Structure formats: C-alpha cells, structure tokens
Tab-separated table of C-alpha atoms in Angstrom:
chain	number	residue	atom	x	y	z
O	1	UNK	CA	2.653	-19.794	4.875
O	2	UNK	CA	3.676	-17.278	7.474
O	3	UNK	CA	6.974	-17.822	9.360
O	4	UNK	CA	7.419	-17.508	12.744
O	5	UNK	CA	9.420	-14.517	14.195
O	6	UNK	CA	10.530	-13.520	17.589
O	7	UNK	CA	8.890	-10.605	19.214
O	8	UNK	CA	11.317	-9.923	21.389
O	9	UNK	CA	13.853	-8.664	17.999
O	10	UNK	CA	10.725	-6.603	17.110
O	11	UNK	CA	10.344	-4.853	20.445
O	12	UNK	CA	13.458	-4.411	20.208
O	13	UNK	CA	13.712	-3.197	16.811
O	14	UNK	CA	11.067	-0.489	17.530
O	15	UNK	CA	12.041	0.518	20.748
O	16	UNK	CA	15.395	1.436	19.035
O	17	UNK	CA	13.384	3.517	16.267
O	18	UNK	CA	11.375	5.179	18.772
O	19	UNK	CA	14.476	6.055	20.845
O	20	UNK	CA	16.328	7.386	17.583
O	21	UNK	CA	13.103	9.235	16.393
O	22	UNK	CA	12.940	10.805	19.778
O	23	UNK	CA	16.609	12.074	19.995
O	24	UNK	CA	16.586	13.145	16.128
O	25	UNK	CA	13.107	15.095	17.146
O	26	UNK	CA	15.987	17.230	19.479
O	27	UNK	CA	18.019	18.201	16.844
O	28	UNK	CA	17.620	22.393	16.670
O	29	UNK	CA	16.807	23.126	12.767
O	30	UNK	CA	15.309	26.006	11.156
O	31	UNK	CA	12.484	26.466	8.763
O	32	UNK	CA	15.215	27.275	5.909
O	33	UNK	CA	16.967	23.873	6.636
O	34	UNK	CA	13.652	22.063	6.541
O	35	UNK	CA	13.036	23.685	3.032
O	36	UNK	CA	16.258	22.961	1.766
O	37	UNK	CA	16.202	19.433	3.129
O	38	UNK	CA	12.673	18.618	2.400
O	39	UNK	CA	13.460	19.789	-1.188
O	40	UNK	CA	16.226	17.251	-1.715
O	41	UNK	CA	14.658	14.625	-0.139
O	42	UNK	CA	11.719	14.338	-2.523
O	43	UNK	CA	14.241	15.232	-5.426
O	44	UNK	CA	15.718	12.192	-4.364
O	45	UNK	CA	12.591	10.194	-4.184
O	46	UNK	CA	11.406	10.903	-7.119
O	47	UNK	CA	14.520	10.426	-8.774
O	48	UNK	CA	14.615	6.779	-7.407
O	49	UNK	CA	10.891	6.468	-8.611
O	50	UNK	CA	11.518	7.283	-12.100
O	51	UNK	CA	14.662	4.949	-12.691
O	52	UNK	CA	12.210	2.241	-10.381
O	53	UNK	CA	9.416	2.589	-12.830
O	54	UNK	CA	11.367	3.018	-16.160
O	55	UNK	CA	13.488	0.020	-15.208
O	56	UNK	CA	11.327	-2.843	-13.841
O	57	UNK	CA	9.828	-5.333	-16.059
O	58	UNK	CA	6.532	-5.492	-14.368
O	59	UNK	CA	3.032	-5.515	-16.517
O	60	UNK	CA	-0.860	-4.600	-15.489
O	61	UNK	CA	-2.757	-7.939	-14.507
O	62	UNK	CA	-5.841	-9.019	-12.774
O	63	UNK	CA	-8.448	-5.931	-12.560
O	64	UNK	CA	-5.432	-3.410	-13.908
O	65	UNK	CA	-4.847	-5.697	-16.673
O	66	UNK	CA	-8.645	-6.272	-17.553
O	67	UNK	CA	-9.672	-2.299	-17.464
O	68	UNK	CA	-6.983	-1.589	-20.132
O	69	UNK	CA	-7.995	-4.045	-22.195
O	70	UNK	CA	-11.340	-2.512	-22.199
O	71	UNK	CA	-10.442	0.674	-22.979
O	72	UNK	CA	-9.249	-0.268	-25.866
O	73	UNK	CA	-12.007	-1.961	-27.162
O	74	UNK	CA	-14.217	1.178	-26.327
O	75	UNK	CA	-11.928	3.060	-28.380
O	76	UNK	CA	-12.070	0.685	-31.352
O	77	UNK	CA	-15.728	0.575	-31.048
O	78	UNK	CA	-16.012	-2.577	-30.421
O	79	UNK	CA	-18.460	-3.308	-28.213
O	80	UNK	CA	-19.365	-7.265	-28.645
O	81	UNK	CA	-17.610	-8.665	-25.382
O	82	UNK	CA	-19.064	-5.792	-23.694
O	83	UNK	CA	-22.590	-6.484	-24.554
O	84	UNK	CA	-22.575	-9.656	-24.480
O	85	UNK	CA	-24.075	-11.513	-21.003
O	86	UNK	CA	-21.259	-14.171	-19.970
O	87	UNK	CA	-18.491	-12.683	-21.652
O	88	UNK	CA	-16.006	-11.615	-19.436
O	89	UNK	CA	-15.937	-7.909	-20.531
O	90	UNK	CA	-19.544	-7.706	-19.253
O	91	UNK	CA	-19.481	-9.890	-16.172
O	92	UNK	CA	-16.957	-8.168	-14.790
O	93	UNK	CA	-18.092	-4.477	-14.698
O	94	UNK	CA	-21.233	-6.257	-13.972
O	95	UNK	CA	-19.724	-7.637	-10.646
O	96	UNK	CA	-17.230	-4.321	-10.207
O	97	UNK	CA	-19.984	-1.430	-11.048
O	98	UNK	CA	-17.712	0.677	-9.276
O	99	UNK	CA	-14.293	0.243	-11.387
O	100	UNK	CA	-16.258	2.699	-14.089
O	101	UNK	CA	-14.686	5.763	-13.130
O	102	UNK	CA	-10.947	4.131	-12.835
O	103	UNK	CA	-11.760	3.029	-16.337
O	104	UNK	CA	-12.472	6.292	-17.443
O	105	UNK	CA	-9.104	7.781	-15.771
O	106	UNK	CA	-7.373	4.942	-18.035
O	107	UNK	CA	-9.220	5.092	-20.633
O	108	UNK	CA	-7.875	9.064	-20.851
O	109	UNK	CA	-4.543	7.972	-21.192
O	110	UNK	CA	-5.019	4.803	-23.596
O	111	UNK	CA	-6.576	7.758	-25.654
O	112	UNK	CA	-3.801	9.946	-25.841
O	113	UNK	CA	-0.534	7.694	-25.798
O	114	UNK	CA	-1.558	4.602	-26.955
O	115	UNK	CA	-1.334	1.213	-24.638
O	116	UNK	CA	1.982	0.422	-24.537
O	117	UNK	CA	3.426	4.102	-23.798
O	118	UNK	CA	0.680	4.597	-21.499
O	119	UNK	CA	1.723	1.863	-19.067
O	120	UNK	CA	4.918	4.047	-18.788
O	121	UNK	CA	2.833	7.452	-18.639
O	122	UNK	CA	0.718	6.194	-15.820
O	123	UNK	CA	3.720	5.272	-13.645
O	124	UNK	CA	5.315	8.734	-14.295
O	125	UNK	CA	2.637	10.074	-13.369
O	126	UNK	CA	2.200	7.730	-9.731
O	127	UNK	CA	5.740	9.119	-8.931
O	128	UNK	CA	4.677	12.843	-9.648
O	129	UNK	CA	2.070	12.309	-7.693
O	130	UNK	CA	3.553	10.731	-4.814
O	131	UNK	CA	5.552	13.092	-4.399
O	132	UNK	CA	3.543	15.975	-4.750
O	133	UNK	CA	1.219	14.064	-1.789
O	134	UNK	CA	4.356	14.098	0.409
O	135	UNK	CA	4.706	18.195	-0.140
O	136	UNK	CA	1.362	17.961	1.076
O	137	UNK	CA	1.998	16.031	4.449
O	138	UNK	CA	5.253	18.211	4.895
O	139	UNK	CA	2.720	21.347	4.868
O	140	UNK	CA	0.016	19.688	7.242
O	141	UNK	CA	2.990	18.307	9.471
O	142	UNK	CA	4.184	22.099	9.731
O	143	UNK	CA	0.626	23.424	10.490
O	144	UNK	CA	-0.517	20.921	13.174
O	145	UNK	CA	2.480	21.527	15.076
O	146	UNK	CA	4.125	24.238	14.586
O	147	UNK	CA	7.484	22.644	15.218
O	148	UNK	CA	10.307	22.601	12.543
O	149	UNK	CA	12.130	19.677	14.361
O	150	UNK	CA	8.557	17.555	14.051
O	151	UNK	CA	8.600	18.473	10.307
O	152	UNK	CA	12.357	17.560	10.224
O	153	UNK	CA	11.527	14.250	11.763
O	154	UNK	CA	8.970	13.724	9.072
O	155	UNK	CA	10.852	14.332	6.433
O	156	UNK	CA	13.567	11.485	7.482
O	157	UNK	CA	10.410	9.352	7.558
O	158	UNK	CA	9.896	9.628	4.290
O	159	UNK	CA	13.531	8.510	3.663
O	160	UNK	CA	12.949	4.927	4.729
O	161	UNK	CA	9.380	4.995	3.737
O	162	UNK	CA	10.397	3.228	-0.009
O	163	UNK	CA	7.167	1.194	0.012
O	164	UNK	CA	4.889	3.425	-1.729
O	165	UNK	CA	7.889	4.532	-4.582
O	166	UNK	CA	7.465	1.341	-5.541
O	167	UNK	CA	4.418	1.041	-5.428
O	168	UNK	CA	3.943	3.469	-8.640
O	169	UNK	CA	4.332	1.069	-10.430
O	170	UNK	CA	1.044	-0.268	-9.794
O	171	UNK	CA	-2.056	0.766	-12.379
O	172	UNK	CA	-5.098	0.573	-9.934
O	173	UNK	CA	-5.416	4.293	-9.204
O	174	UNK	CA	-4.321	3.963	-5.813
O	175	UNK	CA	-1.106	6.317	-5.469
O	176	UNK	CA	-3.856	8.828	-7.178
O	177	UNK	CA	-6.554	8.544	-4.437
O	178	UNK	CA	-4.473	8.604	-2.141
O	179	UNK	CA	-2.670	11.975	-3.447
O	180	UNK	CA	-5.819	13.477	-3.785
O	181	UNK	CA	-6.461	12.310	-0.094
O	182	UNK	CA	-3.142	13.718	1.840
O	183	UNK	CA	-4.466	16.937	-0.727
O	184	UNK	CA	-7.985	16.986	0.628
O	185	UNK	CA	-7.022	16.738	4.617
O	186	UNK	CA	-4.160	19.737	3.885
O	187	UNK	CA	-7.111	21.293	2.615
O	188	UNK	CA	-9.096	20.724	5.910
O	189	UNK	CA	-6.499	21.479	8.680
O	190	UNK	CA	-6.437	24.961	7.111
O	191	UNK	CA	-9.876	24.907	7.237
O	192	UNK	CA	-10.734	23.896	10.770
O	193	UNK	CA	-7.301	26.458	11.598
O	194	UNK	CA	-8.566	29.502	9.767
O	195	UNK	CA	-12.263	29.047	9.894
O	196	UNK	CA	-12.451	30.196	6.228
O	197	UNK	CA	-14.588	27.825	3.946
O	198	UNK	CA	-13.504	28.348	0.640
O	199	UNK	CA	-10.518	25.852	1.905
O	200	UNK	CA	-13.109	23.086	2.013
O	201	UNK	CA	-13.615	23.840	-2.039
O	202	UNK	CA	-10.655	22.111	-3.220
O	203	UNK	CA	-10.816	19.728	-0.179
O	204	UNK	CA	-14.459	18.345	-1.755
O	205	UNK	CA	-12.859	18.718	-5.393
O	206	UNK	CA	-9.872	16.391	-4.368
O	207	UNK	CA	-11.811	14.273	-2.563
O	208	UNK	CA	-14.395	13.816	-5.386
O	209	UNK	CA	-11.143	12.767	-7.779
O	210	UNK	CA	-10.282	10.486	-5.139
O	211	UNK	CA	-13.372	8.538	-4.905
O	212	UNK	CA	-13.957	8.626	-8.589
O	213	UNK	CA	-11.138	6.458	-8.820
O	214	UNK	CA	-11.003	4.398	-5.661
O	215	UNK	CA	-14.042	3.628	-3.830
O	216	UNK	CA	-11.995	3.111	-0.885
O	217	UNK	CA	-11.288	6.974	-0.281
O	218	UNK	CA	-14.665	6.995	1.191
O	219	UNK	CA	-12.784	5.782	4.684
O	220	UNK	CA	-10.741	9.231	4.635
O	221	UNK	CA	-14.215	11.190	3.679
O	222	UNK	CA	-15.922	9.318	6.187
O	223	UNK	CA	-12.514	10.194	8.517
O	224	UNK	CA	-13.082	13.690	7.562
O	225	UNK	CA	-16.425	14.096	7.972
O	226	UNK	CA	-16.490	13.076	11.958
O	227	UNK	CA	-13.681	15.324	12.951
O	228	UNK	CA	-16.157	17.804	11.030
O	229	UNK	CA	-18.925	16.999	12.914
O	230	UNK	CA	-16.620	16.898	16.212
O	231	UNK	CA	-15.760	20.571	15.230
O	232	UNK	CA	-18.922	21.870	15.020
O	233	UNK	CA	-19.925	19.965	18.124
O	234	UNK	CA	-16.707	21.332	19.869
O	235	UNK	CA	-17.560	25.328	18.860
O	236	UNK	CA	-21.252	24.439	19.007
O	237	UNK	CA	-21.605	25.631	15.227
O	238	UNK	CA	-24.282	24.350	12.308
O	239	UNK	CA	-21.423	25.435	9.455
O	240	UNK	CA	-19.156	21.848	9.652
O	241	UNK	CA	-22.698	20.012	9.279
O	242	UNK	CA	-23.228	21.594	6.255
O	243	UNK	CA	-20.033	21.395	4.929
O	244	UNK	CA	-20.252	17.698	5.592
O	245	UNK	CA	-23.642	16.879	3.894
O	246	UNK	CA	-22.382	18.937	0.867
O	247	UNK	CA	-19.114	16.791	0.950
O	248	UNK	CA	-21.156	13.677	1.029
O	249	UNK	CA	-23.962	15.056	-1.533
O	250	UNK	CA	-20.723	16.283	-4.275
O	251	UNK	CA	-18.659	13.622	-3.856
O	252	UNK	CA	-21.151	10.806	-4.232
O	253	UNK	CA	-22.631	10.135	-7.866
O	254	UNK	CA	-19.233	10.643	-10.831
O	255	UNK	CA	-18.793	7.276	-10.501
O	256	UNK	CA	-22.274	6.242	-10.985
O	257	UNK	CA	-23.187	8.916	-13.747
O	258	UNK	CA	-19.968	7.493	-15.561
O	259	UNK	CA	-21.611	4.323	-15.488
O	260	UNK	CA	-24.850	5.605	-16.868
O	261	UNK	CA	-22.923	7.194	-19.838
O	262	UNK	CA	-21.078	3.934	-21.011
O	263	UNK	CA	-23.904	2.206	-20.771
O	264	UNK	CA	-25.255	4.291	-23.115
O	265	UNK	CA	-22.470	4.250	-25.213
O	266	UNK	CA	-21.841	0.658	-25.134
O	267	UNK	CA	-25.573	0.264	-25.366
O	268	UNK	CA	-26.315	-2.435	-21.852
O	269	UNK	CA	-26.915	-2.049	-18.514
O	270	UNK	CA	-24.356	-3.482	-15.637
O	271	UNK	CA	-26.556	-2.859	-13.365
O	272	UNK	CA	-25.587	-2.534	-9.349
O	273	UNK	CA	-22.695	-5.025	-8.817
O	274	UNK	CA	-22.339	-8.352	-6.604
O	275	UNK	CA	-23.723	-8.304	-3.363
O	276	UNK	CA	-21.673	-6.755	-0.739
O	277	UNK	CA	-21.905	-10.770	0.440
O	278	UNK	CA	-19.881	-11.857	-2.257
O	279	UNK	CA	-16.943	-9.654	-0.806
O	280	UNK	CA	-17.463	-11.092	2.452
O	281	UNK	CA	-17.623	-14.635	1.536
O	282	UNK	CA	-14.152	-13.885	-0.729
O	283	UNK	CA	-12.745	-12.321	2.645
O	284	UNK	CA	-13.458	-16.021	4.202
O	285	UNK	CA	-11.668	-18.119	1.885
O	286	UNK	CA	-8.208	-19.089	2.082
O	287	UNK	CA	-5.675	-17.853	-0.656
O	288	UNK	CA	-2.307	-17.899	-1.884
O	289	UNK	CA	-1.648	-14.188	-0.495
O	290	UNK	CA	-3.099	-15.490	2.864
O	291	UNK	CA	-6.295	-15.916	4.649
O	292	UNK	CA	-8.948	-13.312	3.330
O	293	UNK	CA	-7.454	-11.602	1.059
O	294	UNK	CA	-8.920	-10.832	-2.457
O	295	UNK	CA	-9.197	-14.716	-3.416
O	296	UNK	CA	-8.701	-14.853	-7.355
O	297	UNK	CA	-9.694	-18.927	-7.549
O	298	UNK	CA	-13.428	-17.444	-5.552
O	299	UNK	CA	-14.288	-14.722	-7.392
O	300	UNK	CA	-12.984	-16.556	-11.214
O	301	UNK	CA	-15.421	-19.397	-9.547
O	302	UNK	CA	-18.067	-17.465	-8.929
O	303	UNK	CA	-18.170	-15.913	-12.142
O	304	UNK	CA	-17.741	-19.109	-14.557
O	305	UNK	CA	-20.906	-19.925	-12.475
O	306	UNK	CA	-22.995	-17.578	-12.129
O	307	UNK	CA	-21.670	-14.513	-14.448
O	308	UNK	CA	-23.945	-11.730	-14.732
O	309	UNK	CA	-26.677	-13.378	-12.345
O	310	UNK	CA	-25.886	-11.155	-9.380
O	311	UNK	CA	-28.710	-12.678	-7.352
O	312	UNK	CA	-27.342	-16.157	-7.578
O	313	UNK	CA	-23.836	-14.735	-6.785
O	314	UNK	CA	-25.320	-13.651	-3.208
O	315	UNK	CA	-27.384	-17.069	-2.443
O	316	UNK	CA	-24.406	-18.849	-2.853
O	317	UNK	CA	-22.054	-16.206	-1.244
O	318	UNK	CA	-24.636	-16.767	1.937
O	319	UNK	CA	-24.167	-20.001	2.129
O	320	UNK	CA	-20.485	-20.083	1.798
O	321	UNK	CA	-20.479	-17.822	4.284
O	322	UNK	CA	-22.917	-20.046	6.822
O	323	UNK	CA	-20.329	-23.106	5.900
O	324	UNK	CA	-17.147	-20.626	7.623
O	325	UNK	CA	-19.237	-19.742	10.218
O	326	UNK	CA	-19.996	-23.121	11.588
O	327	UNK	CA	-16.407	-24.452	10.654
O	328	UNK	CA	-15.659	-21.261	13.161
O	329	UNK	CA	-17.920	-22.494	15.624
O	330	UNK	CA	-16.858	-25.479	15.760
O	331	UNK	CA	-13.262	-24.848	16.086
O	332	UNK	CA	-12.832	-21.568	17.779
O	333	UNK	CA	-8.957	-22.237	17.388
O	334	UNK	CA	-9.294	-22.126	13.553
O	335	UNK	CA	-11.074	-19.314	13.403
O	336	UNK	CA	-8.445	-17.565	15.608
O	337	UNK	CA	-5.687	-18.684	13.947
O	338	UNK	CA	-7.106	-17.448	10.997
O	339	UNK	CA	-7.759	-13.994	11.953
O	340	UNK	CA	-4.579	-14.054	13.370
O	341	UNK	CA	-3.022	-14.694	10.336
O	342	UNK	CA	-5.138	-12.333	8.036
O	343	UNK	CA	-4.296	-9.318	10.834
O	344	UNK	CA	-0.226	-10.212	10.471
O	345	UNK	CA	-0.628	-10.657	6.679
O	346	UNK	CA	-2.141	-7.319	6.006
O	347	UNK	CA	-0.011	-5.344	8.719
O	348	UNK	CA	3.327	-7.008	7.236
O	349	UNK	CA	6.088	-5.640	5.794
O	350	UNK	CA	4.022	-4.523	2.339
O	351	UNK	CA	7.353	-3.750	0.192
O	352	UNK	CA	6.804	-4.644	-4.009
C-alpha cells in the first residue's frame, strides 16, 4: 500500500531545489572547469557502480532470469523445451516475440564467459555504458545551450541522480537502450545544428541497437521523428521526411529477422505474440508492485491456461478487460483512486 505524505514538505522540498539549482546556475565557470569537473564526476560514478555491482548479492529473475536460461539451452543444443507447445521455454517467446533480439545480446555473452561470469560481465558493462550515455548528455547539454554554467548545473545533477547506477545491476537491456538513446539524440542535435546528414548515420545505427534490445526505444524514435518532421516543416524542407521514413524503414525488422533465424535453428515457429489486449488487461489488475503494473500472478495465469493459444489469450484478455470497465463505471471513485495510485506508483521515488 501507498502511504500518505504531505504535499506541503514536497513543495517545499522542490521549491528549495529549484531555488539552489537556480543560484548554482550563477556560479561563473569555464569550459576547462566543466571538463575537469565533468571528468571526475563520472570517474566517481562509475567507480561507485563497479563496487555497487561487484558487491550486491542480487540474481536475474522473472523475464532476465528466463532469457538466460535459454541461452543456454541454445548453446547446448538442446532444443526440447523450446519446441515443445506448453512448455514454458516455448510459451513464453511465444507470448514475448519481441524479447528475441535481447536474447540474442545475452546469448553473446553466455557464449563467451560462461553464465555465471557473465552475470558480472553484463553489469560491467551497464556501468560503462551509463556512463558513457552521461558524456553524451554533457555534450548535447553544451550544444543546446551554449552555456558552461547550464552544463555545470548538469553535471551536479548527475551527482544525486544514483538511481540509474544502481540500476546496472539489472539484466533486461535497459541501461543499453537507453545509452544507445542519449547516443542517438547527441547524434540528432548536431544534425538539426549543422544541417549535415551523415550525423543521422550513427543516430539510425544507435537507435537500431536500441530497439533491438528494448522495444520500448521506439517512444524516443517516435520522439525523434516529430521534432524531424517539425524541422522540415519549420525550414519548409522534404530532407527530415526522408530521413525519418529511412529511420523508421532501418530500424524496424532486427528484431523480427532474429526471430526468423531461431526459429530456424530451433526448428518452430513463435509466431506474433499475445495480443496487445493481454498487456492491457495485465495493466488493469491489481499487483503487489501496485495497481497496473506488470502483474506476475496475470500473465503466469494466463499462460498455465491458455499457453501458446494466443487467440484464447485475447478473448479472455477482452473480457477481463469489459469486467474493469464496468467495475469503473460503476464506481467512478475506484477507478480514480486507482489511477491515482498507478500515476504516484510509477512517478515515485524509483531507487533499487
């Protein structure tokens, strides 16, 4: 359950950060001082990061947990769970089509140090990675505005912002997206600056990384695609257009062609995945972590029941979703307090 706070201490608390942000943003500094400082600071992060990772006792479970354990079995060769209809191997890249290419990026690592040492490889690698996505918003800070104090300010952000150093320790491909991401808009700031295309090369590149291993990235290539399209409707230009249908068109099918070639390795078809209903009706169902979040008892019920029957999966997702929607109706003060609740949950403080 949530507790109660005042928000009276939480104006409070961020008028005072607002105030000090403002007054630190009047400090005079140089570009030199920036460098210097900026270097330290992510020396320091990452330093923190790598005695965070080697030093907590925290394991891969739930979808992190499941991909590993069937990369190894690819690598052994053995293929029985994953052929098999029922079996949990196959009914869950049936219903999660779309984990194939974060499979693939774990898979590379199982390869080449093993599955223990490759727990501890991946999170080295989430710090190196972090950190090289901060460099990244240090550079776009200092080319949107021009302003060493701004970047200054930015980089005592990053002091406090701890969340995402622990975070690393996390195997679900996220701190890589979202390096690839920070990457990929660097990328197009110099673009949209300079005018020169060949910045929107690496851009698509990262961005294609990105997606391969987190389908969510398509809300920062969908981001960058409408300031593209603003662009080109702002210096009444056809280029940006382009540049966005090409992003879309190169960014689009890795994931999917990975599929295709396990699928011929393995020697099944997953087919599609769930029905984007499913995810809704799981997004409707009260959980541990708090209202609509990803509901473990819903999905694991769903797929005792119905496993690789994707069809079924959506009937019955429609009609748990027709239940909520009357209980809603019926009680508009439920269905606000729940939405309530899911907003404050997901906007909390989101420290490991």
């Amino acid at each position: 359950n949530l507790l109660p706070e005042n928000p009276w201490i939480n104006a409070l608390f961020a008028v005072a950060g607002i105030a000090i942000i403002i007054l630190l943003g009047k400090i005079p500094v140089s570009k030199r001082f920036n460098t210097i400082f900026g270097i330290l600071v992510l020396g320091m992060l990452a330093l923190i990061g790598l005695v965070w990772v080697r030093s907590v006792k925290a394991y891969a479970e739930s979808d992190g947990d499941a991909l590993i354990l069937i990369a190894q079995k690819i690598l052994a060769g053995n293929f029985a769970d994953l052929r098999t209809e029922g079996v949990f191997d196959h009914v869950y890249l049936t219903q999660s089509p779309y984990q194939f290419g974060l499979l693939a990026y774990l898979q590379l690592f199982v390869a080449l140090f093993g599955e223990i040492n490759s727990f501890t490889i991946l999170r080295l690698v989430n710090v190196a990675l972090l950190i090289f996505s901060y460099g990244a918003l240090l550079l776009t800070t200092q080319r949107l505005f021009h302003d060493d104090r701004v970047t200054f300010v930015t980089i005592l952000l990053l002091c406090v912002c701890i969340q995402p150093v622990l975070n690393c320790t996390l195997i679900y491909g996220i701190i890589p997206a979202f390096a690839c991401c920070v990457w990929a808009v660097y990328f197009t700031v110099r673009y949209l600056q300079s005018g020169k295309k060949r910045n929107m090369i690496p851009a698509i590149l990262l961005l294609a990384a990105a997606l391969y291993v987190r389908t969510t990235s398509w809300i920062v290539i969908i981001a960058i695609a409408i300031v593209l399209v603003l662009h080109a409707l702002r210096r009444w230009k056809l280029s940006p257009i382009l540049i966005v249908i090409a992003m879309v068109v190169l960014v689009s099918p890795w994931t999917n062609l990975t599929q295709r070639a396990y699928e011929k390795q393995i020697g099944t078809e997953f087919g599609p995945g769930y029905p984007k209903t499913f995810w809704i009706a799981m997004c409707l169902q009260e959980g541990w972590k708090g209202p609509g979040w990803h509901v473990k008892e819903y999905q694991t019920m769903m797929r005792e029941t119905y496993g690789d029957d994707a069809a079924g999966v959506g009937e019955q997702a429609k009609r748990d979703i027709a239940i909520k929607m009357k209980e809603f109706a019926a009680e508009p003060s439920k269905a606000l307090t729940y939405y309530e609740q899911k907003l404050v949950s997901m906007w909390n403080e989101p420290t490991f």
